[in-house]
PDB file of N, CA and C in Angstrom:
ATOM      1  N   UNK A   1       0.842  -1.165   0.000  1.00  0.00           N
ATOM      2  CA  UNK A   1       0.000   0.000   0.000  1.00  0.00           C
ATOM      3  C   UNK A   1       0.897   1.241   0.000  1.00  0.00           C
ATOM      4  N   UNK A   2       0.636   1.976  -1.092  1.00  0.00           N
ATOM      5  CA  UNK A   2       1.610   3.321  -0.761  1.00  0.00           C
ATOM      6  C   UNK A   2       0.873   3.971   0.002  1.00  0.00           C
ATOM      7  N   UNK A   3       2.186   5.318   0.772  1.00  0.00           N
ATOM      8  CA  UNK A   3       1.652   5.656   1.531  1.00  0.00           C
ATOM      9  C   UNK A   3       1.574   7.436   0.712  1.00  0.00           C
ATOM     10  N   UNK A   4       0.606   8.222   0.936  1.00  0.00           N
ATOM     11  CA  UNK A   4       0.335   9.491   0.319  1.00  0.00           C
ATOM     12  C   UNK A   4       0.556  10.602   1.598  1.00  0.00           C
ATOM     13  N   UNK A   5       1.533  11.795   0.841  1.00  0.00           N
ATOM     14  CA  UNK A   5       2.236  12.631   1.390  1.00  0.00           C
ATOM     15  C   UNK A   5       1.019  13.635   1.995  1.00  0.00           C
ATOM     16  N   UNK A   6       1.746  13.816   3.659  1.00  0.00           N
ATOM     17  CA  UNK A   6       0.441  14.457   4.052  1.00  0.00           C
ATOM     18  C   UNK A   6       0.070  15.741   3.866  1.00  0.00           C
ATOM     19  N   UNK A   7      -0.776  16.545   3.667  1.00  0.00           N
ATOM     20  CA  UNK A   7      -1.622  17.633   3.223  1.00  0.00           C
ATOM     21  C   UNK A   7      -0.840  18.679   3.520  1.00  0.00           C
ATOM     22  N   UNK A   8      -0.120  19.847   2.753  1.00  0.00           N
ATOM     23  CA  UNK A   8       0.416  21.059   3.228  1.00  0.00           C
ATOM     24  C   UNK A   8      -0.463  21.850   3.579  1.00  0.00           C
ATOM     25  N   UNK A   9      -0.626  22.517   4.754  1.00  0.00           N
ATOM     26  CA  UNK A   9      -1.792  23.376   5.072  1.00  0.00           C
ATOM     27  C   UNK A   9      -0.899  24.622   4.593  1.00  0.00           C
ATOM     28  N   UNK A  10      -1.605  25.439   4.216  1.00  0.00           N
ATOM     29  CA  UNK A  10      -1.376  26.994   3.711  1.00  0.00           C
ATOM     30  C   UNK A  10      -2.262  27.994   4.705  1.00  0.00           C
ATOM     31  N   UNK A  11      -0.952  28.693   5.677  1.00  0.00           N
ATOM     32  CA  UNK A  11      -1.895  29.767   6.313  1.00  0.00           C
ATOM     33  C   UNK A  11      -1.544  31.093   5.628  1.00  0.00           C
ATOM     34  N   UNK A  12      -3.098  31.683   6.055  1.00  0.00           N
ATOM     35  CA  UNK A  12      -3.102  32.738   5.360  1.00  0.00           C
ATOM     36  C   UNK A  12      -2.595  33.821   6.223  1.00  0.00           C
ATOM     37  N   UNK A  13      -1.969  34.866   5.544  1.00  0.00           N
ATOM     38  CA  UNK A  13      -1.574  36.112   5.837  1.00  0.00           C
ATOM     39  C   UNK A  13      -3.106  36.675   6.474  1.00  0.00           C
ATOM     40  N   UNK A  14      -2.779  37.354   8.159  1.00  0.00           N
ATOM     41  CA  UNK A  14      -3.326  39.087   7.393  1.00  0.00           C
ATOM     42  C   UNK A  14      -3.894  39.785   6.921  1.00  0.00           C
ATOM     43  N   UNK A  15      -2.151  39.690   5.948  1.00  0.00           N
ATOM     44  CA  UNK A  15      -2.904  41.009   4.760  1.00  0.00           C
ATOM     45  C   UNK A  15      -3.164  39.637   3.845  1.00  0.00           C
ATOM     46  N   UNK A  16      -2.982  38.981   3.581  1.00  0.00           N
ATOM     47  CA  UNK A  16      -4.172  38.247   2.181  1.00  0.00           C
ATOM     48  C   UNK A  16      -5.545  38.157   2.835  1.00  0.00           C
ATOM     49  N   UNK A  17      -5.870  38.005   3.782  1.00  0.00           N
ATOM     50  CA  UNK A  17      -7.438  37.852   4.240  1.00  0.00           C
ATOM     51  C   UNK A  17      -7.723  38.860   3.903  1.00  0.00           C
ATOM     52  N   UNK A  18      -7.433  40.473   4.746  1.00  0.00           N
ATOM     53  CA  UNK A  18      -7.695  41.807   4.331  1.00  0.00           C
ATOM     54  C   UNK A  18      -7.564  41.269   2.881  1.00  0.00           C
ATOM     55  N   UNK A  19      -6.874  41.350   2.370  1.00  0.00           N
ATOM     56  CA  UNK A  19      -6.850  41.747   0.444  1.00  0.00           C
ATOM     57  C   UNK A  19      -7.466  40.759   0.179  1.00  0.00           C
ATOM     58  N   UNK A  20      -7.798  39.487   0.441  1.00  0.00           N
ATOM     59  CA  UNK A  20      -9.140  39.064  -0.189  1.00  0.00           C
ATOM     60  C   UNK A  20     -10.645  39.516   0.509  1.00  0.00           C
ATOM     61  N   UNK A  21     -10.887  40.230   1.267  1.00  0.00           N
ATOM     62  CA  UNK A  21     -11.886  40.777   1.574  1.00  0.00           C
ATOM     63  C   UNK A  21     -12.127  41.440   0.970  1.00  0.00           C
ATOM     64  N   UNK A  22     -11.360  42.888   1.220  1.00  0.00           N
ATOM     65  CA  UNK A  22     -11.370  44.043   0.322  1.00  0.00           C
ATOM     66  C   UNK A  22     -11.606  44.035  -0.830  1.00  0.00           C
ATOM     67  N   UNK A  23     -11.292  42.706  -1.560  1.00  0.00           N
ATOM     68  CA  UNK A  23     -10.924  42.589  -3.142  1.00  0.00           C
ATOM     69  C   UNK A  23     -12.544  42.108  -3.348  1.00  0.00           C
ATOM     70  N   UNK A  24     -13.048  41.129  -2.599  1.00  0.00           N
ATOM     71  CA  UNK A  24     -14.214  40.952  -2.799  1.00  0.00           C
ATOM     72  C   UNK A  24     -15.513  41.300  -2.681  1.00  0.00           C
ATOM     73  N   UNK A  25     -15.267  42.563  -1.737  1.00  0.00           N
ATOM     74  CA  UNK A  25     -16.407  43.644  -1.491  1.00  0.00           C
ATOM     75  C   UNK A  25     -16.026  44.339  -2.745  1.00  0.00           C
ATOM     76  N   UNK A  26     -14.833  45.003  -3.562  1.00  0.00           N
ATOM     77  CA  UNK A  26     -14.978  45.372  -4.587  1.00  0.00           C
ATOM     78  C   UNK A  26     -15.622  44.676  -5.764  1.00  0.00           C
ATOM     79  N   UNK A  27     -15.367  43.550  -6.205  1.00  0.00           N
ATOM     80  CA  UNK A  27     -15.844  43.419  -7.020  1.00  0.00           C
ATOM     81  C   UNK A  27     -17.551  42.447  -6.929  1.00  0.00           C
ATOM     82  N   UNK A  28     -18.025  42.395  -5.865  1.00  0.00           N
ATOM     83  CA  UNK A  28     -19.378  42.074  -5.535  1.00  0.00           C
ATOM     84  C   UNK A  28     -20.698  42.962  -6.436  1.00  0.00           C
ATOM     85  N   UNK A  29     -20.838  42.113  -7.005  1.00  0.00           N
ATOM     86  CA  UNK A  29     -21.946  43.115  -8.176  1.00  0.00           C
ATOM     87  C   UNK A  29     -22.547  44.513  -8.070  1.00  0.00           C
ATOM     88  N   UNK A  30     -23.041  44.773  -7.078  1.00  0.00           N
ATOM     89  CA  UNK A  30     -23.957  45.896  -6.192  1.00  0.00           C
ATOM     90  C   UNK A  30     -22.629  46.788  -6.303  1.00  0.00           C
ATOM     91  N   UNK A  31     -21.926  46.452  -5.719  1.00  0.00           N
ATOM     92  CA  UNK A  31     -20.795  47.237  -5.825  1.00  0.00           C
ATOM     93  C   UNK A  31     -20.397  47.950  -7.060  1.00  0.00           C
ATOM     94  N   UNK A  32     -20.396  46.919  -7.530  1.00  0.00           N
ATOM     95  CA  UNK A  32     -19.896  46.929  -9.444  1.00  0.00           C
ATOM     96  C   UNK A  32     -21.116  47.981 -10.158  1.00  0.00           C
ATOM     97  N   UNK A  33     -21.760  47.700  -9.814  1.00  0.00           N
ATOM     98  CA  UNK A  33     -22.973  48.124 -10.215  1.00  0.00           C
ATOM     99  C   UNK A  33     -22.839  50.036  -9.617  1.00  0.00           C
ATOM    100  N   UNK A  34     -23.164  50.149  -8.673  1.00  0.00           N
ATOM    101  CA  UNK A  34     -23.289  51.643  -7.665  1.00  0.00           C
ATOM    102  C   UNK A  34     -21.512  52.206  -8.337  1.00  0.00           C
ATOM    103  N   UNK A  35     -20.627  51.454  -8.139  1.00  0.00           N
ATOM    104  CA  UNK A  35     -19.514  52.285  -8.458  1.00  0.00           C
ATOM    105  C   UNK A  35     -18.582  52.621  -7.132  1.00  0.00           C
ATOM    106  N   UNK A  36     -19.230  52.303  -6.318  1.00  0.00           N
ATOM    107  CA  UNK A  36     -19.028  52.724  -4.940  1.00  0.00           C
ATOM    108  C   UNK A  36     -19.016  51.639  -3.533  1.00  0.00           C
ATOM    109  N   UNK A  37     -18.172  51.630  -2.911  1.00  0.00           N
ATOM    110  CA  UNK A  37     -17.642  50.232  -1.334  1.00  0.00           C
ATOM    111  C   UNK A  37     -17.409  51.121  -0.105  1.00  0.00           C
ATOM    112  N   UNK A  38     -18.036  50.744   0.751  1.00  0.00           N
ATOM    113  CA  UNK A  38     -17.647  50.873   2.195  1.00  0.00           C
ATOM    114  C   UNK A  38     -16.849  49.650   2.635  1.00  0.00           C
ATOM    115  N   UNK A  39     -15.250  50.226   3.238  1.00  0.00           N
ATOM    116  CA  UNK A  39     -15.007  48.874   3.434  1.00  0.00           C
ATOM    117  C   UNK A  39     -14.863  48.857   5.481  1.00  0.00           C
ATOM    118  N   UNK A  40     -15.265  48.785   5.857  1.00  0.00           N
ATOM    119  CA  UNK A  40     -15.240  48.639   7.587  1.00  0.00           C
ATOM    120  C   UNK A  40     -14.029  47.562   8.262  1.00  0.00           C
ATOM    121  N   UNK A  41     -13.236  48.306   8.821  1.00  0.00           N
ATOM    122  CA  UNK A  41     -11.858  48.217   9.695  1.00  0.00           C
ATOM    123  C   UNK A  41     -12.511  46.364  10.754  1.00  0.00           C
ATOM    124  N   UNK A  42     -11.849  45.141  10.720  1.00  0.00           N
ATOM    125  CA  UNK A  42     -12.550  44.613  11.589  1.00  0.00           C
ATOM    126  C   UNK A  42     -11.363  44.346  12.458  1.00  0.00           C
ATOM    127  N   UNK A  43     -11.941  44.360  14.194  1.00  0.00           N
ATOM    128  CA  UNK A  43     -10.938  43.849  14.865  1.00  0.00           C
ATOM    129  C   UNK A  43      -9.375  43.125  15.023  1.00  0.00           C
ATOM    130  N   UNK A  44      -9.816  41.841  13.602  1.00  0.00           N
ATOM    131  CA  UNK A  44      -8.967  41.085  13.479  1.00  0.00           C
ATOM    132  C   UNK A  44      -8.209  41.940  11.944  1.00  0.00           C
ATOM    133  N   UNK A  45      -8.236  42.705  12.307  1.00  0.00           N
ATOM    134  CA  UNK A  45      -7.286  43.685  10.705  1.00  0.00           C
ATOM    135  C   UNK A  45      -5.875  43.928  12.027  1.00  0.00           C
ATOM    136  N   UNK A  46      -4.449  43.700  12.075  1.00  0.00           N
ATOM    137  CA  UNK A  46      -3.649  44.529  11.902  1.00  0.00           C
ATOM    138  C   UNK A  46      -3.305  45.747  11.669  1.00  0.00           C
ATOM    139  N   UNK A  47      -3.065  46.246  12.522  1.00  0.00           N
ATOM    140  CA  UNK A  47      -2.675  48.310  11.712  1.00  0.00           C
ATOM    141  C   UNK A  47      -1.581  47.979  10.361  1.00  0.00           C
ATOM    142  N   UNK A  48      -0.744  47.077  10.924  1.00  0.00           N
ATOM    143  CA  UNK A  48      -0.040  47.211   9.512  1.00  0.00           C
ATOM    144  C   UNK A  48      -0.519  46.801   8.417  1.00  0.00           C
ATOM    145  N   UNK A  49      -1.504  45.568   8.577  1.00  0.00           N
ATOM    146  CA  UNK A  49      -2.320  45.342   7.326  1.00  0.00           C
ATOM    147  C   UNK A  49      -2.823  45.900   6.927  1.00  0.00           C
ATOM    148  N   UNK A  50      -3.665  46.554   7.559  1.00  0.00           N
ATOM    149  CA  UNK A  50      -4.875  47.701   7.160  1.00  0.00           C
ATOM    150  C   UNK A  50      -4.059  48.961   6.618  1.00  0.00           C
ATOM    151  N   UNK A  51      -3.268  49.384   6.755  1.00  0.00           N
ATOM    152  CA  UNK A  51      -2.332  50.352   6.327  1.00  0.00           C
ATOM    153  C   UNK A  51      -1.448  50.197   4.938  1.00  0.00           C
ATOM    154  N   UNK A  52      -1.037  48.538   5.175  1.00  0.00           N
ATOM    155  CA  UNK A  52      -0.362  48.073   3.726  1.00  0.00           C
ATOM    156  C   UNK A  52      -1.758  48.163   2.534  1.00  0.00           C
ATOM    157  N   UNK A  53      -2.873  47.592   3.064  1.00  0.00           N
ATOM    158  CA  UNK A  53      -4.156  47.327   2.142  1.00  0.00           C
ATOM    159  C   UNK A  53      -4.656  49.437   1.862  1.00  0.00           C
ATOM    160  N   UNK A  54      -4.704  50.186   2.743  1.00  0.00           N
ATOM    161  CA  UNK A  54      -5.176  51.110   2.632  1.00  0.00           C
ATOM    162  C   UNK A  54      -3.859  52.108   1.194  1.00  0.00           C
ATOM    163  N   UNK A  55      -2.900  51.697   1.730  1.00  0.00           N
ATOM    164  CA  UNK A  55      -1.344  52.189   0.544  1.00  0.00           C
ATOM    165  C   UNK A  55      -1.563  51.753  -0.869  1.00  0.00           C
ATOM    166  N   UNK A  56      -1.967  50.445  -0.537  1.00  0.00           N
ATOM    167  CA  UNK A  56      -1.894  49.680  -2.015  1.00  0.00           C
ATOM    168  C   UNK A  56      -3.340  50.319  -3.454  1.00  0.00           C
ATOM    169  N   UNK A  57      -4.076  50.375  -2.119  1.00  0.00           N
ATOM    170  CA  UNK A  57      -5.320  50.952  -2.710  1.00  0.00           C
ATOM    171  C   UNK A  57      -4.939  52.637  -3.047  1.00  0.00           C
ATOM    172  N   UNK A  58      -4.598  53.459  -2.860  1.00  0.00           N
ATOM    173  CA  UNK A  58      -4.211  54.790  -2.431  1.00  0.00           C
ATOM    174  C   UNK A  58      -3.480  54.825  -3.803  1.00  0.00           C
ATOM    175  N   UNK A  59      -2.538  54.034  -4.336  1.00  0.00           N
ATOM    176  CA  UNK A  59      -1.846  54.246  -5.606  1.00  0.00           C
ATOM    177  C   UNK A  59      -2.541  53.532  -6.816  1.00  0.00           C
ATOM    178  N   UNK A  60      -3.776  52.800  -6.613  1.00  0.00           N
ATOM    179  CA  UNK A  60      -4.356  52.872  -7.640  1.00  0.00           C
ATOM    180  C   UNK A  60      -5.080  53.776  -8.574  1.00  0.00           C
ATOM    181  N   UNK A  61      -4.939  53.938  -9.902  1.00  0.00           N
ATOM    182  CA  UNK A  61      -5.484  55.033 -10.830  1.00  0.00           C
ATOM    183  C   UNK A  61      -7.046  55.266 -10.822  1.00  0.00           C
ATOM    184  N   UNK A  62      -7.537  56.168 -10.784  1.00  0.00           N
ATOM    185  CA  UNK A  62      -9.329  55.940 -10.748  1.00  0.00           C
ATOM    186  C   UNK A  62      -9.856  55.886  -9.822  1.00  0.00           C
ATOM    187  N   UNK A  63      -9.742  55.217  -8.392  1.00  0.00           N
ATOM    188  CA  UNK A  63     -10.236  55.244  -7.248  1.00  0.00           C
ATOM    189  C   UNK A  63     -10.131  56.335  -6.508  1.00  0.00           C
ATOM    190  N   UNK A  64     -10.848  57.250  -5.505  1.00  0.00           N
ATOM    191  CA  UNK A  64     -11.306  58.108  -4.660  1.00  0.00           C
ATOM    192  C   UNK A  64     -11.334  57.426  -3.548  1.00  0.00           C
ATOM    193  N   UNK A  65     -10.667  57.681  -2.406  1.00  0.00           N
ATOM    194  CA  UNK A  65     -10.785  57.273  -1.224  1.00  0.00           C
ATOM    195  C   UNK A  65     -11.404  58.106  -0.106  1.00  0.00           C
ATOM    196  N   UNK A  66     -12.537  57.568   0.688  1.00  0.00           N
ATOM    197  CA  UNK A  66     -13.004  58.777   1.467  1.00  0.00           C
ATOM    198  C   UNK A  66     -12.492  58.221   3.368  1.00  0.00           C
ATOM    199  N   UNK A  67     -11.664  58.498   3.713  1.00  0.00           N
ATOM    200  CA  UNK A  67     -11.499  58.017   5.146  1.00  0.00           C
ATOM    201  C   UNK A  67     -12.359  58.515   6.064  1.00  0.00           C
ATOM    202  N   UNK A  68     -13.921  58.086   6.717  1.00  0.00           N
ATOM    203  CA  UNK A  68     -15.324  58.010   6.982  1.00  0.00           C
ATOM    204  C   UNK A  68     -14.446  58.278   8.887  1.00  0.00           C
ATOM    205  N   UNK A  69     -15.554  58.862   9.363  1.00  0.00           N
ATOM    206  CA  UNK A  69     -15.358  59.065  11.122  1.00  0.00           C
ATOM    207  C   UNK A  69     -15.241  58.050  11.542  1.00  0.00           C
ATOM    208  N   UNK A  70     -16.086  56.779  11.254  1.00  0.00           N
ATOM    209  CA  UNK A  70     -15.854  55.862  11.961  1.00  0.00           C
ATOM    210  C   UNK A  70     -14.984  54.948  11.638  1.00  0.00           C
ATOM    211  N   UNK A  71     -14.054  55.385  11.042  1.00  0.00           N
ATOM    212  CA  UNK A  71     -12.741  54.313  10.820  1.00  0.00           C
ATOM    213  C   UNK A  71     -13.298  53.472   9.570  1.00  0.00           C
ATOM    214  N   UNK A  72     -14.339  53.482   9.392  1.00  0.00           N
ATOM    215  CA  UNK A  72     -14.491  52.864   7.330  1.00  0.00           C
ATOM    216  C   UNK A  72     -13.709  53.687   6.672  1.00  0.00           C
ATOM    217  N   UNK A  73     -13.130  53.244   5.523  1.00  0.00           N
ATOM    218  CA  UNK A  73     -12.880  54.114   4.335  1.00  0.00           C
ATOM    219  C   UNK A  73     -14.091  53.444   3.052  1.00  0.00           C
ATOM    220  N   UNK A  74     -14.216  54.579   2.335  1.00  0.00           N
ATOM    221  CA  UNK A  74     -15.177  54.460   1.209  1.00  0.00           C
ATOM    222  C   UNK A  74     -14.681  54.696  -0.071  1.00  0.00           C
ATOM    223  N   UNK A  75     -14.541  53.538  -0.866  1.00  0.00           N
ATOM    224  CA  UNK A  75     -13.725  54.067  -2.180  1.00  0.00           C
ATOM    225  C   UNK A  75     -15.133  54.119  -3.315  1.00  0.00           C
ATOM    226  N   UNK A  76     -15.147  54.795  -3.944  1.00  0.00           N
ATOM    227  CA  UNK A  76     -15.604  54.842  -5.765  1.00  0.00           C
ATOM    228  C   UNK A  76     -14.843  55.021  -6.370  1.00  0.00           C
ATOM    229  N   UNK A  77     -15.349  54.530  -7.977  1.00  0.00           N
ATOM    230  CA  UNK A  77     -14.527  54.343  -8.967  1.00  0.00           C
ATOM    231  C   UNK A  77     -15.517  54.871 -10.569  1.00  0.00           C
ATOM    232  N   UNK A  78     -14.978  55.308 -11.149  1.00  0.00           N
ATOM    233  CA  UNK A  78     -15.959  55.267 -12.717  1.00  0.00           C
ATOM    234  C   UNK A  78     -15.588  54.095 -13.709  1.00  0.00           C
ATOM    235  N   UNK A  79     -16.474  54.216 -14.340  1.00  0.00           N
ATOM    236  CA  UNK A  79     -16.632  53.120 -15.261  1.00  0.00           C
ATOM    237  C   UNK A  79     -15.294  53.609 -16.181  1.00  0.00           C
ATOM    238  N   UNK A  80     -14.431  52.853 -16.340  1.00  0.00           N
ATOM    239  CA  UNK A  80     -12.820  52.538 -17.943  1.00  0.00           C
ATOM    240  C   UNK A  80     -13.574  53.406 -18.853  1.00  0.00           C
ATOM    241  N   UNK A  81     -14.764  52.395 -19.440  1.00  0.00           N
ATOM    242  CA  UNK A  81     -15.219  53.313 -20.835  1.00  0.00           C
ATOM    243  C   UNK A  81     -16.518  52.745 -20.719  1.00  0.00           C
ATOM    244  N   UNK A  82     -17.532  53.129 -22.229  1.00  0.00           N
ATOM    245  CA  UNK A  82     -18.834  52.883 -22.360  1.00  0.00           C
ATOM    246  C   UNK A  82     -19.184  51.564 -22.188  1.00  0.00           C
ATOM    247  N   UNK A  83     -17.661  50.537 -22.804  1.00  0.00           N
ATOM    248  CA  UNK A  83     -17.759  49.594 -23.043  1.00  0.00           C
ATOM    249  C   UNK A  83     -17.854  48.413 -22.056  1.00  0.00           C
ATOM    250  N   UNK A  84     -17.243  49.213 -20.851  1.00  0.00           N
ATOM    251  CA  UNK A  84     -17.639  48.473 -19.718  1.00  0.00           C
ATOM    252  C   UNK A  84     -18.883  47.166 -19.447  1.00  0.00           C
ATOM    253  N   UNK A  85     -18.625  45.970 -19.206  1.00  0.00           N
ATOM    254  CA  UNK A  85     -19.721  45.661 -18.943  1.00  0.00           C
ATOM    255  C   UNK A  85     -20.588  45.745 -17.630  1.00  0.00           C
ATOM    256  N   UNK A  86     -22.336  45.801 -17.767  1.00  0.00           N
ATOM    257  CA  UNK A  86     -22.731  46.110 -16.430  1.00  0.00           C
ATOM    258  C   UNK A  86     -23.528  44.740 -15.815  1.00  0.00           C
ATOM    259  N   UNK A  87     -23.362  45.314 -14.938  1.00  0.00           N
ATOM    260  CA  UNK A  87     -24.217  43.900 -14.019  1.00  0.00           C
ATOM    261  C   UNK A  87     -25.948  44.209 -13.980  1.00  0.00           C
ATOM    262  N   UNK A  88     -26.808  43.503 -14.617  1.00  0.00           N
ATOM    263  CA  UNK A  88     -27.860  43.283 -14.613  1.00  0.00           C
ATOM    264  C   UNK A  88     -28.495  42.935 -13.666  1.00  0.00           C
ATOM    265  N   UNK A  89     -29.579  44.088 -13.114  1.00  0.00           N
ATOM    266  CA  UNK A  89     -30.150  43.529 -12.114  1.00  0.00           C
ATOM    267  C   UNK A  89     -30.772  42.475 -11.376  1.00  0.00           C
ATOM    268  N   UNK A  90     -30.739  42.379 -10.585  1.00  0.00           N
ATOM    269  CA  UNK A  90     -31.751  40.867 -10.267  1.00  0.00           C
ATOM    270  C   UNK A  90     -32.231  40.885  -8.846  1.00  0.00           C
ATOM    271  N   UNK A  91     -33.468  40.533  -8.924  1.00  0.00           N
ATOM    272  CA  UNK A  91     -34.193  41.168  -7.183  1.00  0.00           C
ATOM    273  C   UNK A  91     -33.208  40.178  -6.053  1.00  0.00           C
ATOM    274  N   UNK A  92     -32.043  39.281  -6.425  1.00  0.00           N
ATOM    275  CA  UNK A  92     -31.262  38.928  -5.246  1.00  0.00           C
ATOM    276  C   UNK A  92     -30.146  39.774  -4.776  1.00  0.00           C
ATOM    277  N   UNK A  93     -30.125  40.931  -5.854  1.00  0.00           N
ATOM    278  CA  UNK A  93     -28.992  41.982  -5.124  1.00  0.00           C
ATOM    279  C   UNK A  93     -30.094  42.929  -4.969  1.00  0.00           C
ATOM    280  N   UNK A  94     -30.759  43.110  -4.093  1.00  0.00           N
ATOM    281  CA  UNK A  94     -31.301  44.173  -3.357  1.00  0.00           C
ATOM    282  C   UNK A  94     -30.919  45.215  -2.818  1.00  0.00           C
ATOM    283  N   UNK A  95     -30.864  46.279  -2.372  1.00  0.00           N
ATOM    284  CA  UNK A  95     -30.119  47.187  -1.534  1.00  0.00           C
ATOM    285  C   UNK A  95     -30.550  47.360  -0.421  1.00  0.00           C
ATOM    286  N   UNK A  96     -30.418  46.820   0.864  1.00  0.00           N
ATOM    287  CA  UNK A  96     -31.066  46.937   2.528  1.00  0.00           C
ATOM    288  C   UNK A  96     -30.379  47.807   3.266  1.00  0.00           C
ATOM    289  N   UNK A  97     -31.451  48.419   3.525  1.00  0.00           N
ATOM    290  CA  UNK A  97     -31.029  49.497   4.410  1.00  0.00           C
ATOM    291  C   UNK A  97     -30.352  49.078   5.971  1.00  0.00           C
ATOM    292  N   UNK A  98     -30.214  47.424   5.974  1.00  0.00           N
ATOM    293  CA  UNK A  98     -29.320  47.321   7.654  1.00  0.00           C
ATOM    294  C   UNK A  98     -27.690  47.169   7.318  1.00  0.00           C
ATOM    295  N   UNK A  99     -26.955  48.054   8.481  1.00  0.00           N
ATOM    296  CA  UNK A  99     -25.574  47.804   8.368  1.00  0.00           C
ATOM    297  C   UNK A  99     -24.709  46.337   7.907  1.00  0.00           C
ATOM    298  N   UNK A 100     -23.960  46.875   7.201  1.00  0.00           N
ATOM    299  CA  UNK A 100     -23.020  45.543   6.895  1.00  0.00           C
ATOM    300  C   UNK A 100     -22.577  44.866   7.972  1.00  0.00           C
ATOM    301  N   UNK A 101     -22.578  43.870   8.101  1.00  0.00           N
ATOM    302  CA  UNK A 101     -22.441  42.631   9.415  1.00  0.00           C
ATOM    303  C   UNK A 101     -20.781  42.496  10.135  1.00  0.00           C
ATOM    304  N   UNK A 102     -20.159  43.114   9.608  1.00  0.00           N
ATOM    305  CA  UNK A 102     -18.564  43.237   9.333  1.00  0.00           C
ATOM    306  C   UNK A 102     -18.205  44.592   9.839  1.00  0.00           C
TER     307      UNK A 102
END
C-alpha cells in the first residue's frame, strides 16, 4: 500500500485575508454596479495590514478614497469606458437598508 504525502496546510496572511476581503467587497456586483464600497476596519485587521491594504489601494489610478469618522474608508470608482460591462439587475442583489455585518 503506498503511503500518500500528508496535506500542506497553507496559512493565510493578514494582509491576504484583508486583500481578499477588500478585493471581494470590490468586485461584488452591487458594488460593481453603484460604483461605490464601504469597506469597515474589523478587529482582526492589523494596523499594519490595514495600512499596507489602505497604501496599495491609495496608488491605484481611478479610485477616490473617502477616510469616513468611523474608521471605514469608502472608495468609488468610474466606469474605464462605455464599453464596460454592467451587471444586470436581479431582485437577489437588493439594496437593505441594515448595516453591513462586518
Amino acid at each position: 500500500m503506498a503511503k500518500s504525502k500528508p496535506a500542506v496546510k497553507h496559512v493565510v496572511s493578514g494582509l491576504e485575508r484583508l486583500g481578499l476581503r477588500v478585493s471581494a467587497m470590490i468586485n461584488h456586483p452591487i458594488a460593481q454596479e453603484q460604483r461605490w464600497v464601504t469597506i469597515h476596519r474589523l478587529d482582526s485587521d492589523g494596523d499594519m495590514e490595514w495600512d499596507e491594504v489602505m497604501s496599495l489601494i491609495s496608488e491605484t489610478d481611478g479610485i477616490e478614497m473617502t477616510f469616513n469618522d468611523d474608521g471605514s474608508v469608502t472608495l468609488r470608482w468610474e466606469a474605464s469606458s462605455e464599453d464596460d460591462p454592467q451587471v444586470q439587475e436581479r431582485e437577489e442583489f437588493t439594496l437593505m437598508d441594515e448595516p453591513a455585518p462586518f
